[in-house]
Coordinates of C-alpha atoms in Angstrom, one line a residue:
Chain G
X687 CA -13.7 13.6 -20.1
X688 CA -12.8 17.1 -18.7
X689 CA -13.5 15.9 -15.2
X690 CA -10.4 13.7 -15.4
X691 CA -8.2 16.6 -16.4
X692 CA -6.2 19.0 -14.2
X693 CA -6.7 22.6 -13.3
X694 CA -3.5 23.5 -15.1
X695 CA -4.6 21.9 -18.4
X696 CA -8.2 23.2 -18.2
X697 CA -7.0 26.7 -17.6
X698 CA -4.9 26.5 -20.7
X699 CA -7.9 25.2 -22.6
X700 CA -10.1 28.1 -21.3
X701 CA -7.5 30.7 -22.1
X702 CA -6.9 29.4 -25.6
X703 CA -10.7 29.5 -26.2
X704 CA -10.9 25.7 -26.8
X705 CA -13.3 25.1 -23.9
X706 CA -15.7 27.2 -21.8
X707 CA -16.4 27.1 -18.0
X708 CA -19.9 25.8 -19.0
X709 CA -18.4 22.8 -20.9
X710 CA -16.4 22.0 -17.8
X711 CA -19.3 22.2 -15.3
X712 CA -21.5 20.2 -17.7
X713 CA -18.9 17.5 -18.0
X714 CA -18.2 17.3 -14.3
X715 CA -21.9 17.1 -13.7
X716 CA -22.2 14.2 -16.2
X717 CA -19.3 12.4 -14.5
X718 CA -21.0 12.8 -11.1
X719 CA -24.4 11.6 -12.5
X720 CA -22.7 8.5 -14.1
X721 CA -20.3 7.6 -11.2
X722 CA -21.7 8.9 -7.9
X723 CA -24.2 6.1 -7.3
X724 CA -21.2 3.7 -7.2
X725 CA -18.6 5.8 -5.4
X726 CA -20.8 8.0 -3.2
X727 CA -18.4 10.9 -3.0
X728 CA -21.0 13.6 -3.3
X729 CA -23.9 14.3 -0.9
X730 CA -25.4 16.9 -3.2
X731 CA -24.6 19.1 -6.2
X732 CA -26.5 22.0 -7.8
X733 CA -25.8 22.0 -11.5
X734 CA -28.0 25.0 -12.3
X735 CA -26.3 27.2 -9.8
X736 CA -22.9 26.1 -11.0
X737 CA -23.9 26.8 -14.6
X738 CA -25.1 30.2 -13.8
X739 CA -21.7 30.9 -12.1
X740 CA -19.9 29.4 -15.1
X741 CA -21.7 31.7 -17.5
X742 CA -20.6 34.8 -15.6
X743 CA -17.1 33.5 -14.7
X744 CA -14.2 35.9 -15.2
X745 CA -11.8 33.7 -17.2
X746 CA -9.1 36.3 -16.9
X747 CA -8.7 35.3 -13.3
X748 CA -6.1 32.7 -12.3
X749 CA -8.7 29.9 -11.6
X750 CA -11.4 31.5 -13.7
X751 CA -14.2 29.0 -14.6
X752 CA -12.7 26.0 -12.7
X753 CA -15.3 24.1 -10.6
X754 CA -13.9 23.0 -7.2
X755 CA -15.8 20.4 -5.1
X756 CA -16.2 21.3 -1.4
X757 CA -16.1 19.1 1.7
X758 CA -19.5 19.4 3.3
X759 CA -18.2 21.2 6.4
X760 CA -17.4 24.6 4.7
X761 CA -20.1 27.2 4.4
X762 CA -21.0 28.3 0.8
X763 CA -23.9 30.7 0.5
X764 CA -27.1 29.0 -0.4
X765 CA -25.7 25.5 -0.3
X766 CA -26.2 22.8 2.3
X767 CA -23.4 22.2 4.9
X768 CA -24.3 18.9 6.6
X769 CA -21.0 17.9 8.1
X770 CA -22.1 14.4 7.3
X771 CA -24.5 14.7 10.2
X772 CA -28.2 14.3 10.7
X773 CA -28.1 17.3 13.0
X774 CA -27.5 19.6 10.0
X775 CA -29.0 17.4 7.2
X776 CA -32.6 18.5 7.2
X777 CA -32.8 22.3 7.5
X778 CA -29.5 24.1 7.2
X779 CA -28.6 26.4 4.3
X780 CA -25.4 28.3 4.6
X781 CA -26.1 32.1 4.9
X782 CA -22.5 33.1 4.1
X783 CA -19.2 32.1 2.4
X784 CA -16.3 30.7 4.5
X785 CA -13.1 32.7 4.3
X786 CA -11.4 30.1 2.0
X787 CA -14.5 30.1 -0.3
X788 CA -14.3 33.9 -0.5
X789 CA -10.7 33.7 -1.7
X790 CA -11.5 30.8 -4.0
X791 CA -14.3 32.9 -5.6
X792 CA -12.0 35.9 -5.9
X793 CA -9.7 33.7 -8.0
X794 CA -12.6 32.9 -10.3
X795 CA -13.2 29.3 -9.2
X796 CA -16.7 27.9 -8.8
X797 CA -17.6 26.0 -5.7
X798 CA -19.5 23.0 -7.1
X799 CA -20.8 20.0 -5.2
X800 CA -20.8 18.9 -1.5
X801 CA -18.5 16.0 -0.5
X802 CA -19.2 13.3 2.0
X803 CA -17.1 13.1 5.1
X804 CA -17.0 11.4 8.5
X805 CA -19.5 13.1 10.7
X806 CA -18.0 16.4 11.9
X807 CA -14.7 15.2 10.4
X808 CA -14.4 12.6 13.2
X809 CA -12.9 9.4 11.6
X810 CA -10.5 8.1 9.1
X811 CA -12.7 6.1 6.8
X812 CA -15.8 8.2 6.0
X813 CA -17.8 5.3 7.5
X814 CA -18.9 7.7 10.3
X815 CA -21.0 9.7 7.8
X816 CA -24.7 9.5 8.8
X817 CA -25.7 10.4 5.2
X818 CA -24.2 7.8 3.0
X819 CA -21.4 5.4 2.1
X820 CA -18.3 6.5 0.1
X821 CA -16.3 3.8 -1.6
X822 CA -12.6 3.8 -2.7
X823 CA -12.6 4.3 -6.5
X824 CA -9.6 1.9 -6.7
X825 CA -11.5 -0.9 -5.0
X826 CA -15.1 -0.4 -4.3
X827 CA -15.1 -2.9 -1.4
X828 CA -12.8 -0.6 0.5
X829 CA -13.0 2.7 2.4
X830 CA -11.6 5.9 0.8
X831 CA -10.0 7.0 4.1
X832 CA -11.2 10.0 5.9
X833 CA -12.4 12.2 7.1
X834 CA -12.2 14.0 3.7
X835 CA -13.1 10.6 2.0
X836 CA -15.5 12.3 -0.4
X837 CA -12.9 14.8 -1.5
X838 CA -10.3 12.1 -2.2
X839 CA -12.8 9.7 -3.8
X840 CA -14.2 12.4 -6.1
X841 CA -10.7 13.5 -7.3
X842 CA -9.3 10.0 -7.7
X843 CA -12.5 8.7 -9.3
X844 CA -12.6 11.6 -11.8
X845 CA -15.8 13.0 -10.4
X846 CA -14.1 16.2 -9.7
X847 CA -11.1 18.2 -11.1
X848 CA -10.0 19.2 -7.6
X849 CA -11.5 19.5 -4.2
X850 CA -11.1 21.1 -0.8
X851 CA -10.7 19.0 2.3
X852 CA -10.0 19.8 6.0
X853 CA -7.3 18.1 8.1
X854 CA -7.4 17.9 11.9
X855 CA -5.3 14.7 12.3
X856 CA -4.6 13.6 8.8
X857 CA -8.0 14.0 7.2
X858 CA -6.7 15.4 3.9
X859 CA -3.5 13.4 3.6
X860 CA -4.7 10.0 4.6
X861 CA -7.7 9.7 2.2
X862 CA -5.5 11.2 -0.6
X863 CA -3.0 8.4 0.1
X864 CA -5.6 5.7 0.2
X865 CA -7.3 6.8 -3.0
X866 CA -4.1 7.7 -4.9
X867 CA -4.2 11.5 -5.3
X868 CA -2.4 14.5 -3.8
X869 CA -3.5 16.2 -0.6
X870 CA -1.8 19.0 1.3
X871 CA -2.4 20.3 4.8
X872 CA -0.9 23.8 5.0
X873 CA 0.7 25.3 8.0
X874 CA -1.8 26.0 10.8
X875 CA -3.0 29.6 10.3
X876 CA -2.3 29.8 6.5
X877 CA -5.9 29.2 5.5
X878 CA -8.8 30.9 7.3
X879 CA -11.0 28.6 9.4
X880 CA -13.8 31.1 9.3
X881 CA -16.9 29.3 8.1
X882 CA -15.3 25.8 8.4
X883 CA -17.5 24.1 11.0
X884 CA -15.1 23.7 13.9
X885 CA -14.0 20.2 15.1
X886 CA -10.8 20.9 17.0
X887 CA -9.9 24.6 16.5
X888 CA -6.2 24.4 17.4
X889 CA -5.7 21.6 14.8
X890 CA -8.2 22.2 11.9
X891 CA -6.8 23.4 8.6
X892 CA -8.3 23.5 5.1
X893 CA -6.3 22.4 2.1
X894 CA -6.5 21.2 -1.5
X895 CA -7.0 17.6 -2.8
X896 CA -5.8 17.4 -6.4
X897 CA -4.7 15.0 -9.2
X898 CA -1.2 16.6 -9.4
X899 CA 1.3 18.5 -7.2
X900 CA 1.1 21.4 -9.6
X901 CA -2.6 21.7 -9.1
X902 CA -2.1 21.6 -5.3
X903 CA 0.3 24.5 -5.6
X904 CA -2.2 26.4 -7.9
X905 CA -5.1 25.9 -5.6
X906 CA -3.1 26.7 -2.5
X907 CA -2.1 30.0 -4.0
X908 CA -5.8 31.0 -3.8
X909 CA -6.7 29.6 -0.4
X910 CA -4.0 31.2 1.8
X911 CA -4.2 34.7 3.2
X912 CA -5.0 36.6 6.3
X913 CA -8.7 36.8 7.4
X914 CA -9.7 39.1 10.2
X915 CA -12.6 36.7 10.9
X916 CA -10.2 34.1 12.2
X917 CA -8.1 35.2 15.2
X918 CA -5.6 32.4 14.5
X919 CA -5.2 33.4 10.8
X920 CA -1.6 34.3 10.1
X921 CA -0.9 37.8 8.7
X922 CA 2.1 36.7 6.6
X923 CA 3.1 37.0 3.0
X924 CA 1.8 34.2 0.7
X925 CA 4.4 33.3 -1.9
X926 CA 3.6 32.0 -5.3
X927 CA 3.7 28.3 -4.5
X928 CA 3.9 27.3 -8.2
X929 CA 7.4 28.9 -8.3
X930 CA 8.6 25.9 -6.3
X931 CA 7.3 23.6 -9.1
X932 CA 10.1 22.3 -11.4
X933 CA 13.0 23.2 -9.2
X934 CA 15.5 20.4 -8.5
X935 CA 16.2 18.9 -5.1
X936 CA 20.0 18.5 -5.4
X937 CA 21.6 18.8 -1.9
X938 CA 18.2 19.0 -0.2
X939 CA 18.3 17.2 3.2
X940 CA 15.6 14.7 3.9
X941 CA 15.1 13.2 7.3
X942 CA 13.8 9.7 8.1
X943 CA 12.5 9.6 11.7
X944 CA 13.8 6.3 13.1
X945 CA 10.7 6.1 15.3
X946 CA 8.5 5.9 12.2
X947 CA 10.1 3.0 10.5
X948 CA 8.8 0.4 12.8
X949 CA 6.9 -2.9 12.9
X950 CA 3.2 -2.5 12.1
X951 CA 3.8 -0.9 8.8
X952 CA 2.3 -3.0 6.0
X953 CA 5.1 -4.7 4.1
X954 CA 3.9 -3.3 0.7
X955 CA 3.7 0.2 2.1
X956 CA 7.2 -0.1 3.5
X957 CA 8.6 -1.3 0.2
X958 CA 6.9 1.5 -1.8
X959 CA 8.2 4.2 0.6
X960 CA 11.7 2.6 0.6
X961 CA 11.7 2.8 -3.2
X962 CA 10.6 6.5 -3.0
X963 CA 13.5 7.2 -0.7
X964 CA 16.0 5.7 -3.2
X965 CA 14.3 7.6 -6.0
X966 CA 14.7 10.9 -4.1
X967 CA 18.4 10.0 -3.4
X968 CA 18.9 9.4 -7.1
X969 CA 17.6 13.0 -7.7
X970 CA 20.4 14.4 -5.5
X971 CA 18.7 14.6 -2.1
X972 CA 20.7 13.7 1.0
X973 CA 19.0 11.1 3.2
X974 CA 19.6 11.3 6.9
X975 CA 18.2 9.4 9.9
X976 CA 16.7 11.7 12.5
X977 CA 14.9 11.2 15.8
X978 CA 11.5 12.4 16.9
X979 CA 11.7 10.9 20.4
X980 CA 8.2 11.7 21.5
X981 CA 6.4 10.1 18.6
X982 CA 4.8 7.6 20.9
X983 CA 2.9 10.4 22.6
X984 CA 1.3 11.7 19.4
X985 CA -1.9 9.7 19.2
X986 CA -2.6 9.9 23.0
X987 CA -2.1 13.6 23.0
X988 CA -4.4 14.1 20.0
X989 CA -7.1 11.9 21.5
X990 CA -7.1 14.2 24.5
X991 CA -7.0 17.6 22.8
X992 CA -9.2 16.9 19.8
X993 CA -12.2 15.4 21.7
X994 CA -11.8 18.1 24.4
X995 CA -11.9 20.9 21.8
X996 CA -14.7 19.1 20.0
X997 CA -16.9 18.7 23.1
X998 CA -16.7 22.5 23.5
X999 CA -17.2 23.3 19.8
X1000 CA -20.2 21.0 19.4
X1001 CA -22.0 22.5 22.4
X1002 CA -23.4 25.0 19.9
X1003 CA -25.7 22.3 18.5
X1004 CA -28.6 22.7 20.9
X1005 CA -31.6 22.9 18.5
X1006 CA -32.1 26.6 19.2
X1007 CA -30.6 28.7 16.3
X1008 CA -30.0 26.1 13.6
X1009 CA -29.9 22.4 13.0
X1010 CA -32.2 19.6 14.2
X1011 CA -34.7 20.4 16.9
X1012 CA -36.4 17.4 18.6
X1013 CA -40.1 17.4 18.0
X1014 CA -40.9 15.6 21.3
X1015 CA -39.1 17.9 23.8
X1016 CA -41.0 19.3 26.8
X1017 CA -38.8 21.9 28.4
X1018 CA -35.7 23.7 27.2
X1019 CA -33.2 21.3 28.8
X1020 CA -35.0 18.4 27.2
X1021 CA -34.9 20.2 23.9
X1022 CA -31.1 20.4 24.2
X1023 CA -30.5 16.8 25.2
X1024 CA -33.1 15.3 22.8
X1025 CA -32.0 17.4 19.8
X1026 CA -28.4 16.4 20.4
X1027 CA -29.0 12.8 21.1
X1028 CA -31.2 12.4 18.0
X1029 CA -28.9 14.4 15.8
X1030 CA -25.4 13.1 16.6
X1031 CA -24.1 9.7 15.5
X1032 CA -22.1 7.2 17.6
X1033 CA -18.6 8.4 16.9
X1034 CA -19.5 12.1 17.6
X1035 CA -21.2 11.1 20.9
X1036 CA -18.2 9.0 21.8
X1037 CA -15.8 11.9 21.3
X1038 CA -18.1 14.4 23.0
X1039 CA -18.3 12.1 26.0
X1040 CA -14.6 11.6 26.1
X1041 CA -13.9 15.3 25.8
X1042 CA -16.4 16.2 28.4
X1043 CA -15.0 13.6 30.8
X1044 CA -11.4 14.9 30.4
X1045 CA -12.5 18.5 30.8
X1046 CA -14.7 17.8 33.9
X1047 CA -13.8 18.9 37.4
X1048 CA -10.9 16.9 38.8
X1049 CA -9.7 15.5 35.4
X1050 CA -8.7 18.7 33.6
X1051 CA -5.1 18.9 34.8
X1052 CA -4.6 15.1 34.5
X1053 CA -5.7 15.1 30.9
X1054 CA -6.0 18.4 29.1
X1055 CA -3.0 20.2 30.7
X1056 CA -0.9 17.1 30.5
X1057 CA -1.7 16.7 26.8
X1058 CA -0.8 20.3 26.1
X1059 CA 2.5 19.7 27.8
X1060 CA 3.1 16.6 25.7
X1061 CA 2.2 18.7 22.6
X1062 CA 5.2 21.0 23.5
X1063 CA 7.5 18.0 23.5
X1064 CA 6.2 16.9 20.1
X1065 CA 6.6 20.3 18.7
X1066 CA 10.1 20.6 20.1
X1067 CA 11.0 17.3 18.4
X1068 CA 10.2 18.8 15.0
X1069 CA 12.0 22.1 15.8
X1070 CA 15.2 20.1 16.7
X1071 CA 14.9 17.8 13.6
X1072 CA 14.4 20.8 11.3
X1073 CA 17.8 22.2 12.4
X1074 CA 19.3 19.2 10.5
X1075 CA 17.0 18.6 7.6
X1076 CA 14.7 20.4 5.2
X1077 CA 11.8 18.0 5.1
X1078 CA 10.8 14.8 6.8
X1079 CA 9.6 11.7 5.0
X1080 CA 7.3 8.9 6.1
X1081 CA 4.4 6.8 4.9
X1082 CA 1.2 8.8 5.1
X1083 CA -0.7 5.8 6.5
X1084 CA 0.8 2.5 7.8
X1085 CA -1.6 0.4 5.8
X1086 CA -3.5 0.6 2.5
X1087 CA -7.3 1.1 2.5
X1088 CA -9.3 -1.3 4.8
X1089 CA -12.4 -3.1 3.8
X1090 CA -15.6 -1.3 4.6
X1091 CA -16.7 -2.3 8.1
X1092 CA -13.3 -3.8 9.0
X1093 CA -12.6 -1.5 12.0
X1094 CA -16.2 -0.7 12.8
X1095 CA -16.3 -1.8 16.4
X1096 CA -12.7 -1.0 17.3
X1097 CA -12.3 2.8 17.6
X1098 CA -8.9 2.6 19.2
X1099 CA -7.4 0.5 16.4
X1100 CA -8.8 3.1 13.9
X1101 CA -7.2 6.0 15.9
X1102 CA -3.8 4.3 15.8
X1103 CA -3.8 4.4 12.0
X1104 CA -3.2 8.2 12.3
X1105 CA 0.2 7.8 13.9
X1106 CA 2.2 9.5 11.1
X1107 CA -0.2 12.3 10.3
X1108 CA -1.3 13.4 13.8
X1109 CA 2.1 14.8 15.1
X1110 CA 2.1 17.2 12.0
X1111 CA -1.2 18.8 13.2
X1112 CA 0.0 19.0 16.8
X1113 CA 3.1 20.9 15.6
X1114 CA 1.1 22.9 13.1
X1115 CA 3.4 22.0 10.2
X1116 CA 2.7 21.7 6.5
X1117 CA 2.4 18.2 5.1
X1118 CA 1.6 16.6 1.8
X1119 CA 0.7 13.1 0.7
X1120 CA 1.8 12.2 -2.8
X1121 CA 1.1 8.9 -4.6
X1122 CA 4.1 6.5 -4.3
X1123 CA 3.0 3.3 -6.0
X1124 CA 0.6 0.6 -5.2
X1125 CA 0.4 -2.7 -3.2
X1126 CA -1.3 -5.7 -4.6
X1127 CA -4.1 -6.9 -2.2
X1128 CA -6.6 -9.5 -3.3
X1129 CA -6.0 -8.8 -7.0
X1130 CA -6.4 -5.0 -6.6
X1131 CA -3.7 -2.4 -6.8
X1132 CA -4.2 -0.3 -3.7
X1133 CA -2.5 3.2 -3.6
X1134 CA 0.2 4.1 -1.1
X1135 CA 0.9 7.6 -0.1
X1136 CA 4.3 9.3 0.7
X1137 CA 4.1 12.0 3.4
X1138 CA 6.5 15.0 3.1
X1139 CA 6.5 17.3 6.1
X1140 CA 8.2 20.7 6.1
X1141 CA 9.0 23.6 8.4
X1142 CA 6.3 26.0 9.4
X1143 CA 5.3 28.2 6.4
X1144 CA 7.6 26.3 4.1
X1145 CA 4.9 24.7 1.9
X1146 CA 7.1 25.7 -1.0
X1147 CA 9.8 23.2 -0.2
X1148 CA 7.2 20.5 0.5
X1149 CA 5.7 21.1 -2.9
X1150 CA 9.1 21.2 -4.6
X1151 CA 10.1 17.8 -3.2
X1152 CA 6.7 16.3 -4.0
X1153 CA 6.8 17.6 -7.5
X1154 CA 10.3 16.4 -8.2
X1155 CA 9.3 13.0 -6.9
X1156 CA 6.0 12.9 -8.8
X1157 CA 7.8 13.8 -12.1
X1158 CA 10.6 11.3 -11.7
X1159 CA 8.2 8.3 -11.5
Chain C
X1322 CA -0.2 -1.7 36.6
X1323 CA -2.5 0.5 34.7
X1324 CA -5.2 2.3 36.6
X1325 CA -8.7 1.0 35.9
X1326 CA -10.8 3.9 34.8
X1327 CA -14.1 4.2 36.6
X1328 CA -16.4 6.4 34.6
X1329 CA -19.8 7.5 35.7
X1330 CA -21.0 7.6 32.1
X1331 CA -24.5 8.8 32.8
X1332 CA -23.0 11.8 34.8
X1333 CA -20.7 12.6 31.9
X1334 CA -23.6 12.4 29.5
X1335 CA -25.6 14.8 31.6
X1336 CA -22.7 17.3 31.5
X1337 CA -22.6 16.8 27.7
X1338 CA -26.4 17.3 27.3
X1339 CA -26.8 13.8 25.9
X1340 CA -29.1 11.1 26.8
X1341 CA -27.9 7.5 26.6
X1342 CA -29.8 4.3 26.4
X1343 CA -28.6 1.5 28.8
X1344 CA -27.1 -0.3 25.8
X1345 CA -25.2 2.9 24.7
X1346 CA -24.1 3.6 28.3
X1347 CA -22.6 0.1 28.6
X1348 CA -20.9 0.3 25.2
X1349 CA -19.4 3.8 25.7
X1350 CA -18.3 3.1 29.3
X1351 CA -16.2 0.2 28.0
X1352 CA -14.9 1.9 24.9
X1353 CA -13.9 5.1 26.8
X1354 CA -12.2 2.9 29.4
X1355 CA -10.1 1.4 26.7
X1356 CA -9.2 4.7 25.1
X1357 CA -8.3 6.2 28.5
X1358 CA -6.1 3.3 29.2
X1359 CA -4.2 4.1 26.0
X1360 CA -4.1 7.8 26.9
X1361 CA -2.3 6.7 30.1
X1362 CA 0.8 6.6 27.8
X1363 CA 1.1 10.3 28.7
X1364 CA 1.7 9.4 32.4
X1365 CA 4.9 7.5 31.4
X1366 CA 6.7 10.7 30.6
X1367 CA 7.9 13.3 33.1
X1368 CA 6.1 16.5 32.1
X1369 CA 6.8 18.6 35.2
X1370 CA 8.1 22.0 34.2
X1371 CA 7.1 21.7 30.5
X1372 CA 5.1 24.7 29.2
X1373 CA 1.7 23.7 27.8
X1374 CA 1.1 24.5 24.1
X1375 CA -2.4 25.7 23.2
X1376 CA -1.7 26.5 19.6
X1377 CA 1.3 25.3 17.5
X1378 CA 1.7 28.7 15.9
X1379 CA 0.4 31.1 18.5
X1380 CA -1.0 34.5 17.6
X1381 CA -1.6 36.8 20.6
X1382 CA -4.0 39.6 21.4
X1383 CA -5.8 39.8 18.1
X1384 CA -8.1 42.8 18.3
X1385 CA -10.0 44.6 15.6
X1386 CA -11.0 48.2 15.6
X1387 CA -14.1 48.9 17.6
X1388 CA -16.1 50.2 14.7
X1389 CA -19.6 49.4 13.4
X1390 CA -19.6 47.0 10.4
X1391 CA -22.2 45.2 8.5
X1392 CA -23.3 41.8 9.7
X1393 CA -26.1 39.4 9.0
X1394 CA -29.5 40.9 8.3
X1395 CA -32.2 39.8 10.7
X1396 CA -33.6 37.5 8.0
X1397 CA -30.2 35.9 7.4
X1398 CA -29.6 35.4 11.1
X1399 CA -33.1 33.8 11.5
X1400 CA -32.9 31.8 8.2
X1401 CA -32.0 28.5 9.8
X1402 CA -33.9 28.8 13.1
X1403 CA -36.0 25.6 13.6
X1404 CA -38.9 27.7 15.0
X1405 CA -39.7 31.4 14.6
X1406 CA -42.2 33.7 16.0
X1407 CA -42.5 37.5 15.4
X1408 CA -38.9 37.7 14.0
X1409 CA -37.4 35.9 16.9
X1410 CA -36.3 32.4 17.6
X1411 CA -38.9 30.5 19.5
X1412 CA -38.0 28.0 22.3
X1413 CA -39.9 26.2 25.0
X1414 CA -41.1 28.4 27.9
X1415 CA -38.3 28.9 30.4
X1416 CA -39.9 31.1 33.1
X1417 CA -43.3 30.2 34.5

């Protein structure tokens, strides 16, 4: 089963001549065909196209011949890009490669397969996909998390070696935690957003979902870099992230925000994270309590800024240039409203309405400007904390995976689940989720994720801590 | 005492270029009210004098050289258009 292997191991196999890129693509395809009906991680996959790429893959390149599965909101030439939405499901074929995909290809990797997601990445369970159900491979009655639920379910369920996700408020880290794999959101601006269908442009960031921390570092090496097509892309040096792998963490200072260790965290999650803290201490790290005093503002700030930005970004779906066009519209205005109303699902409509309301005349200052000010306080909290510590530790999600349908009619309760991941996006910082044990619920071992957050552009330290912890378990 | 949010949901829908059934309008009005009540958390903090943050890692004044470069071909640009006519995107008549 090559699909259950890692990038690092398969690259060794390819270089040694033991396996070929074709073997790997065929094996991953076989795993998808055997397992996807149950897990539902993929929306589509084109074996012939991937085999053609495998046969001409340059195996001398660092990721040469490795198939990487892609969340269905990143443009890959000739492939669908549905965003989990009916509005793009029928008749959209990407005419170009996203910036991150260009770099991935330049490293020799093969984008293979399109992964399910909450519609336009709005959600934390993948239940908001209009195109299919994704199940948690650790317990098929439960959600995989989201919005990159397809990415995490594919990697954890061994239907992919590694995948790309996108993270606006936790959408890489939370599903990685709930499915039991590794997911990292890089610093805002590290990875180009060009060709990533925009949800909330000041928060969105692409990152790897992998089986190991080493693979996350390997993949990240080939996603980061400046892109002139994205005006927020950072023109900074990209270190070799794998150099951080294997270094010890003696004397490293780890902060525990007192505001995070609160009631409402599932007892099993709390116990797993406490055990991880003791483990890191035994590896020589220094544990300190810190304060992020404006934590309480995080979710409220996010649910102003993200819907506001989304309502503007999703205005482009009007049935004119691409996407669904209503067949029953009379005039142009009706074409806009009918195409959008037929094409968007309930959560997307909810957030567009929320964002439109908050940006409308008379409410803009009360909501949008106020939230941007709150964002400053949240960012300042982290700046102050990082004067004292090197990384900040918390659970990734306060609870293990829910049952499918459990939070269906309670959007606010679902939003509050993102309490630990959202502030990291608001502050633009790098954060990883790494598996830290399981909790027993109804006879199933449900994964728990440990979130490690670092200073801006310090993915290296985040990966170093995550790897030291992963290897010590 | 939290403010009760009065939302004219049909007006907001019109601004957002969405049409809502009566059932949708009732549901969204109630859900948005609940979410806005929660967002009122922001009013409990004094934010006067705080500078707003638009991007966590701001990059200013990004300009590229004003030089011609290759872009989409006409065919690529039109490849996803729902309706085409004479190498253009066709839409319902706007001007009588």
